[in-house]
Phi, psi and omega in degrees: 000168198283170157311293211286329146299335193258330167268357171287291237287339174294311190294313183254004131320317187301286161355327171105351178081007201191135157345126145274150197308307163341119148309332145350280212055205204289150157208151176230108203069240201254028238250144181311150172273153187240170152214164186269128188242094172315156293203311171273003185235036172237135159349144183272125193118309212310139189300354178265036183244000137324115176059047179288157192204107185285340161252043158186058198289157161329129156245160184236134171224031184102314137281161177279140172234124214299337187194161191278349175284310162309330183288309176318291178320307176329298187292340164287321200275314196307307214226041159289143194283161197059072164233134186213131168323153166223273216248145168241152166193110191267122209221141165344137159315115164072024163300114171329281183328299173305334185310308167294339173282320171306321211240354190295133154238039150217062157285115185307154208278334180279346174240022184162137142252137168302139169218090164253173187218098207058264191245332183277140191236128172232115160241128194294090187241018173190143212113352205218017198240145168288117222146275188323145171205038133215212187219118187230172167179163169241146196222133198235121216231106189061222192267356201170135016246169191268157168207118184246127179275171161162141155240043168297140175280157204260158176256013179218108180275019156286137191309124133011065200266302191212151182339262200349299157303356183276335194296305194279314184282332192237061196241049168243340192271332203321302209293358199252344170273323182298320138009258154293349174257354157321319214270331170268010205041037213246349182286334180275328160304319196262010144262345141252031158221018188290169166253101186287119184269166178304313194054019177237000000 
C-alpha cells in the first residue's frame, strides 16, 4: 500500500476505534463533523454493507462513505492548497463506460486511489506516491459530469484553446487523468467534449 493509505488506515485506530462521547462526533480541522455508521445501522441492502471493516468502518457527514479512510483521503484531495478545477466533461447519460469508471474495484492502486462517496467518485492520481509534489484527481459526480482538480502550478502562461494545450500547461496532471480515462476508454470524448476552466 501507498504512504498515504498506511497513514489514513492508522488514524482511526489512533482515534480509539469508537464514537466520542459529544453528538457532534469527530472533526478533523475546519473539516463538516462525521460519525461512524456501525454495521447494523447501514440500511437494509446498502452496497457498503458488502465488505463492511470495523477498523476501517463507513462514516457519514450527511452522505455515507464507504470507509474513513475514503473520507479521510476526500477531506485531503477537497482541501489541498492551490487545488483548482482545470476541466469539466460532460459525457452522456447512463454511458457505460463512465458507469465503470464509477463502480471499478481493480484500479490499480499505482494508477490512482479510490474515494467513494455514495453516488460520488474521486481517484486520487497524484499525490499520494514518495516523490509526489501536487495533487491531481478526477472527481465523478453519478455517471456524469467529470471534474479535474490539481494543485500544480501552470508551466505556461499561454492561453488555454483547448485539452491539448493543457498537456503543455500541466504536465504531471494531464497525462495521469488521460492515464485513467484510457483504461475506460473514455479519454478522447472528455478531450473533445471537456470544458477547459480558468484554472487559476
Amino acid at each position: 500500500r501507498s504512504l498515504l493509505t498506511n497513514w489514513t488506515c492508522g488514524v482511526w485506530p489512533s482515534l480509539g476505534g469508537r464514537q466520542p462521547a459529544a453528538e457532534r462526533g469527530y472533526r478533523i480541522g475546519t473539516s463538516r463533523p462525521f460519525r461512524v455508521v456501525p454495521y447494523g445501522d447501514l440500511p437494509d441492502g446498502h452496497p457498503y454493507a458488502e465488505g463492511y471493516n470495523e477498523r476501517d468502518p463507513v462514516v457519514g457527514n450527511g452522505s455515507f462513505y464507504r470507509s474513513f479512510t475514503a473520507n479521510l483521503l476526500s477531506l485531503v484531495a477537497r482541501h489541498g492548497l492551490g487545488m483548482k478545477p482545470v476541466v469539466s466533461a460532460f459525457i452522456a447519460l447512463f454511458d457505460d463506460r463512465c458507469e465503470s469508471l464509477l463502480t471499478a474495484d481493480d484500479i490499480p492502486e499505482s494508477e490512482g486511489i479510490v474515494a467513494d462517496c455514495g453516488d460520488w467518485r474521486r481517484v486520487i492520481v497524484s499525490g499520494f506516491r514518495p516523490g509526489d509534489t501536487v495533487v491531481a484527481y478526477v472527481w465523478l459526480l453519478g455517471v456524469s459530469p467529470f471534474f479535474f482538480y490539481t494543485t500544480e502550478p501552470p508551466a505556461s502562461d499561454a492561453p488555454v484553446a483547448s485539452f491539448a494545450s493543457l498537456d503543455v500547461r500541466y504536465p504531471i496532471s494531464v497525462p495521469l487523468w488521460r492515464s485513467l480515462l484510457r483504461r475506460f476508454d473514455l479519454e478522447s470524448d472528455v478531450i473533445r467534449r471537456g470544458r477547459i476552466l480558468s484554472g487559476e
